[in-house]
XYZ file of C-alpha atoms in Angstrom:
345
model
C 0.000 0.000 0.000
C 1.470 3.343 -1.095
C 0.809 5.258 2.116
C 2.594 2.520 4.095
C 5.613 2.644 1.759
C 5.735 6.419 2.160
C 5.591 6.134 5.955
C 8.344 3.509 6.095
C 10.534 5.594 3.794
C 9.941 8.700 5.930
C 11.119 6.748 8.997
C 14.192 4.973 7.638
C 15.628 8.005 5.856
C 16.162 9.477 9.340
C 18.259 6.474 10.400
C 21.900 5.511 9.734
C 22.242 3.545 6.499
C 23.410 0.417 8.312
C 20.076 0.187 10.150
C 17.730 1.015 7.303
C 17.134 -2.354 5.643
C 16.474 -4.181 8.904
C 14.168 -1.442 10.156
C 12.358 -1.384 6.811
C 11.494 -5.092 7.104
C 10.620 -4.822 10.797
C 8.380 -1.800 10.313
C 6.578 -3.322 7.334
C 5.933 -6.460 9.407
C 4.663 -4.417 12.360
C 2.257 -2.443 10.194
C 0.976 -5.601 8.466
C 0.310 -7.240 11.840
C -1.556 -4.167 13.097
C -3.633 -4.017 9.919
C -4.599 -7.690 10.225
C -5.756 -7.103 13.803
C -7.698 -3.904 13.124
C -9.043 -4.340 9.589
C -12.785 -4.924 9.377
C -12.576 -6.891 6.146
C -10.186 -9.305 4.483
C -8.322 -6.443 2.762
C -7.430 -3.295 4.745
C -8.646 -0.004 3.343
C -6.483 3.124 2.940
C -8.435 4.723 5.789
C -7.596 1.818 8.098
C -3.949 2.033 7.071
C -3.920 5.737 7.928
C -5.371 5.013 11.366
C -2.608 2.480 12.028
C 0.046 4.969 10.971
C -1.471 7.615 13.242
C -1.189 5.158 16.121
C 2.490 4.629 15.345
C 3.128 8.360 15.426
C 5.049 10.882 13.370
C 7.848 9.295 11.276
C 10.456 11.454 13.032
C 9.244 10.309 16.444
C 9.245 6.665 15.310
C 12.797 7.046 13.967
C 13.846 8.579 17.284
C 12.567 5.488 19.114
C 14.712 3.236 16.948
C 17.906 5.226 17.326
C 17.454 6.664 20.841
C 17.790 10.313 21.816
C 21.472 10.853 22.450
C 22.686 14.443 22.577
C 24.829 15.191 19.555
C 26.070 17.959 17.303
C 25.640 15.900 14.116
C 22.961 13.217 14.440
C 22.823 9.645 13.094
C 20.840 10.696 10.028
C 23.730 12.871 8.813
C 26.734 11.307 10.525
C 27.823 8.947 7.732
C 27.614 11.763 5.175
C 29.481 14.009 7.620
C 32.342 11.509 7.915
C 32.465 11.109 4.131
C 32.715 14.862 3.578
C 35.399 15.192 6.271
C 37.464 12.497 4.540
C 37.026 14.109 1.109
C 38.002 17.555 2.412
C 41.046 16.191 4.270
C 42.241 14.292 1.195
C 41.750 17.374 -1.014
C 43.593 19.593 1.477
C 46.572 17.249 1.854
C 46.782 16.519 -1.888
C 46.655 20.170 -2.961
C 49.180 21.341 -0.342
C 51.449 18.418 -1.228
C 51.445 19.420 -4.893
C 52.272 23.005 -3.919
C 55.106 21.749 -1.671
C 56.582 19.551 -4.420
C 56.499 22.390 -6.972
C 58.022 24.905 -4.560
C 60.747 22.431 -3.575
C 61.583 21.793 -7.221
C 61.800 25.531 -7.885
C 63.767 26.412 -4.738
C 65.554 23.258 -3.474
C 67.871 25.286 -1.219
C 64.913 26.302 0.947
C 63.528 22.820 1.520
C 63.743 23.018 5.329
C 61.652 26.172 5.539
C 59.292 24.863 2.878
C 58.739 21.590 4.734
C 58.011 23.450 7.970
C 55.558 25.682 6.138
C 54.017 22.608 4.472
C 53.327 20.868 7.808
C 51.995 24.082 9.357
C 49.722 24.688 6.366
C 48.322 21.153 6.499
C 47.523 21.447 10.208
C 45.952 24.884 9.755
C 43.951 24.057 6.598
C 42.809 20.654 7.893
C 41.667 22.213 11.174
C 39.727 24.940 9.381
C 38.215 22.409 7.003
C 37.102 20.230 9.913
C 35.581 23.201 11.746
C 33.690 24.589 8.762
C 32.332 21.206 7.648
C 31.187 20.559 11.208
C 29.511 23.970 11.369
C 27.649 23.341 8.098
C 26.410 19.924 9.242
C 25.502 21.257 12.697
C 23.362 23.963 11.092
C 21.642 21.375 8.894
C 21.073 19.148 11.942
C 19.649 22.099 13.873
C 17.263 22.881 11.015
C 16.080 19.265 10.853
C 15.524 19.010 14.609
C 13.530 22.258 14.678
C 11.145 20.866 12.073
C 10.598 17.478 13.721
C 8.740 16.542 16.896
C 10.190 15.107 20.063
C 10.005 11.494 21.125
C 6.370 11.877 22.175
C 5.392 12.567 18.592
C 2.846 15.166 19.692
C 3.177 17.277 16.581
C -0.061 17.054 14.588
C 0.249 15.289 11.272
C -1.662 13.178 8.778
C -0.424 10.237 6.691
C -1.621 12.109 3.616
C 1.100 14.702 4.377
C 3.844 12.127 3.814
C 5.959 12.879 0.727
C 6.213 10.225 -1.994
C 9.326 8.070 -2.233
C 11.901 10.190 -4.164
C 11.911 9.924 -7.946
C 15.128 8.481 -9.374
C 14.747 10.709 -12.466
C 15.943 13.695 -10.443
C 18.754 11.834 -8.687
C 22.179 13.456 -8.450
C 25.070 11.030 -8.833
C 27.321 10.929 -5.786
C 30.356 11.645 -7.953
C 29.012 15.130 -8.728
C 29.179 16.605 -5.201
C 32.420 14.745 -4.456
C 34.043 16.307 -7.533
C 32.602 19.684 -6.558
C 34.048 19.486 -3.038
C 37.502 18.522 -4.320
C 37.522 21.301 -6.934
C 36.318 23.949 -4.454
C 38.886 22.979 -1.806
C 41.672 22.843 -4.404
C 40.825 26.276 -5.839
C 40.516 27.852 -2.385
C 43.882 26.486 -1.246
C 45.628 27.531 -4.457
C 44.351 31.092 -4.042
C 45.296 31.233 -0.367
C 48.543 29.239 -0.269
C 49.800 28.756 -3.806
C 48.997 31.970 -5.653
C 52.723 32.657 -6.110
C 52.837 29.610 -8.381
C 50.523 31.362 -10.835
C 53.394 32.661 -12.920
C 55.327 32.372 -16.163
C 58.368 30.084 -15.905
C 61.187 30.635 -18.362
C 64.820 29.560 -18.855
C 65.517 32.055 -21.622
C 68.743 33.319 -19.972
C 69.989 29.872 -19.045
C 68.490 29.775 -15.554
C 64.980 29.372 -14.260
C 63.142 32.672 -13.903
C 59.674 33.127 -12.424
C 57.472 36.067 -13.360
C 54.275 36.289 -11.261
C 50.989 37.000 -12.996
C 49.243 38.706 -10.095
C 50.037 40.977 -7.179
C 49.838 38.735 -4.118
C 49.453 41.647 -1.699
C 46.228 42.703 -3.407
C 44.877 39.150 -3.545
C 45.619 38.388 0.120
C 43.681 41.455 1.266
C 40.548 39.594 0.239
C 41.309 36.259 1.939
C 38.169 36.398 4.179
C 35.974 36.559 1.077
C 37.877 33.706 -0.558
C 37.366 31.562 2.547
C 33.675 32.530 2.735
C 33.049 31.571 -0.894
C 34.989 28.337 -0.376
C 32.809 27.415 2.613
C 29.641 28.361 0.702
C 30.747 26.244 -2.250
C 31.477 23.209 -0.085
C 28.153 23.814 1.689
C 26.355 23.637 -1.654
C 28.026 20.327 -2.461
C 27.143 18.979 0.998
C 23.519 19.933 0.351
C 23.688 18.066 -2.961
C 25.141 15.019 -1.238
C 22.371 14.967 1.368
C 19.423 15.754 -0.902
C 20.619 13.751 -3.927
C 17.739 15.302 -5.884
C 17.557 18.357 -8.145
C 15.240 20.771 -6.368
C 14.135 24.370 -6.780
C 15.965 25.279 -3.564
C 19.217 23.741 -4.771
C 18.898 25.514 -8.117
C 18.286 28.852 -6.380
C 21.310 28.279 -4.106
C 23.471 27.477 -7.138
C 22.350 30.581 -9.060
C 22.762 32.973 -6.119
C 26.218 31.611 -5.273
C 27.347 31.686 -8.911
C 26.218 35.299 -9.364
C 27.902 36.314 -6.092
C 31.170 34.670 -7.199
C 31.071 36.499 -10.540
C 30.449 39.829 -8.813
C 33.344 39.200 -6.428
C 35.614 38.101 -9.288
C 34.753 41.263 -11.227
C 35.471 43.426 -8.195
C 38.754 41.611 -7.497
C 40.007 41.748 -11.076
C 39.192 45.466 -11.285
C 41.410 46.314 -8.306
C 44.350 48.589 -9.189
C 47.541 46.562 -9.568
C 45.771 43.215 -9.110
C 47.699 42.041 -12.140
C 51.465 42.334 -11.931
C 52.021 45.906 -13.186
C 55.644 45.143 -14.121
C 54.880 41.854 -15.865
C 56.227 42.753 -19.302
C 59.329 44.493 -17.886
C 60.123 41.484 -15.677
C 59.535 39.144 -18.595
C 61.939 41.178 -20.716
C 64.525 41.095 -17.927
C 64.583 37.284 -18.108
C 66.004 37.535 -21.626
C 62.867 36.363 -23.377
C 62.902 39.509 -25.560
C 65.885 41.158 -27.157
C 64.187 44.565 -27.103
C 60.880 46.085 -26.072
C 59.816 46.962 -29.607
C 60.370 43.533 -31.147
C 57.569 41.685 -32.884
C 57.587 38.920 -30.263
C 57.355 41.484 -27.461
C 54.397 43.157 -29.161
C 52.622 39.819 -29.626
C 53.102 38.748 -26.006
C 52.060 42.185 -24.767
C 48.895 42.007 -26.867
C 48.078 38.563 -25.433
C 48.749 39.812 -21.883
C 46.437 42.796 -22.324
C 43.720 40.596 -23.867
C 43.853 38.095 -20.982
C 43.917 40.677 -18.193
C 41.246 42.817 -19.831
C 38.826 40.084 -20.853
C 39.168 37.311 -18.251
C 36.053 38.529 -16.424
C 34.013 38.096 -19.612
C 35.218 34.509 -19.911
C 34.213 33.905 -16.276
C 30.767 35.398 -16.972
C 30.344 33.226 -20.092
C 31.317 30.022 -18.280
C 28.996 30.913 -15.384
C 26.062 31.586 -17.711
C 26.619 28.263 -19.481
C 26.773 26.482 -16.116
C 23.603 28.170 -14.837
C 21.834 27.492 -18.128
C 22.774 23.820 -17.908
C 21.411 23.546 -14.346
C 18.188 25.356 -15.280
C 17.717 23.060 -18.289
C 18.167 19.954 -16.117
C 15.690 21.313 -13.577
C 13.064 22.214 -16.209
C 13.403 18.789 -17.817
C 12.847 17.111 -14.436
C 9.988 19.460 -13.537
C 8.267 18.691 -16.824
C 8.525 14.960 -16.088
C 6.834 15.337 -12.685
C 7.242 16.657 -9.143
C 10.542 16.309 -7.324
C 10.640 15.306 -3.658
C 13.693 16.119 -1.575
C 15.209 13.369 0.485
C 15.855 15.048 3.859
C 13.259 16.318 6.333
């Protein structure tokens, strides 16, 4: 019976994954036994099924009875996802900082002791911040869920007809999508905060390795709080995807708002005076790449440099519009096929 399936699903989705299959079978058996005892005829009616479900109580209260009511910051419903995200973030942090360390060591082998010390310090600092921010995001989600659900008594008024349908697989988000998003967001954030000096032109035109930075690090680092904030918001979006696993209007709105905010910030950052290395061409010439400032090669490189620095924001806008358009198209296609039901309370 559909209403029974919806009730069972509403209960087990609030439980740790390891418990769900056993509880599903147990709960179905309990409801069938109650229907056999209370049904007036040989086949229970939907109304009788609803009465049985009302006796069992709100799905959140029933789930609480199965798992107990321990005090926690991140509850059983979210804990496995929380651990998965922590592991992904830690791996992304260590991998990205390790790549930066290897590159810096290869470029400046004489400073390996200082670089190794900085590498260990950066890992501890970044991993700690990642752990704290992921925990904060999950704690806020847990708080929101608990505010919307009743206590163990199940006194909150409800009707079985209010139960959402079992989620439609047509709108399902593959787990690889949020995992990739988390890794990319963490990697980009760490590169901007810890490896921006590696964004440079490397040349051996004069017989030795020369490094010419593309951007002014002092200008970039003035905006580190905003970079961290957008990194946390981006990881938060991917966490929401991982928990919901369905394309919803709320997720689409979150994606659009965050994307627009990132573009606005990028435009503001790129428009800062001296964000780009103001002496880039002079430093490039000093490496011996050009014989003279007026040469044809110098003019070509200078034209490319001006085109990149002057038009990068338009490329960012174009990529963002394509990304938003793709998400809107996916949402409209799913919406046209039928309603979408999110998978968390």
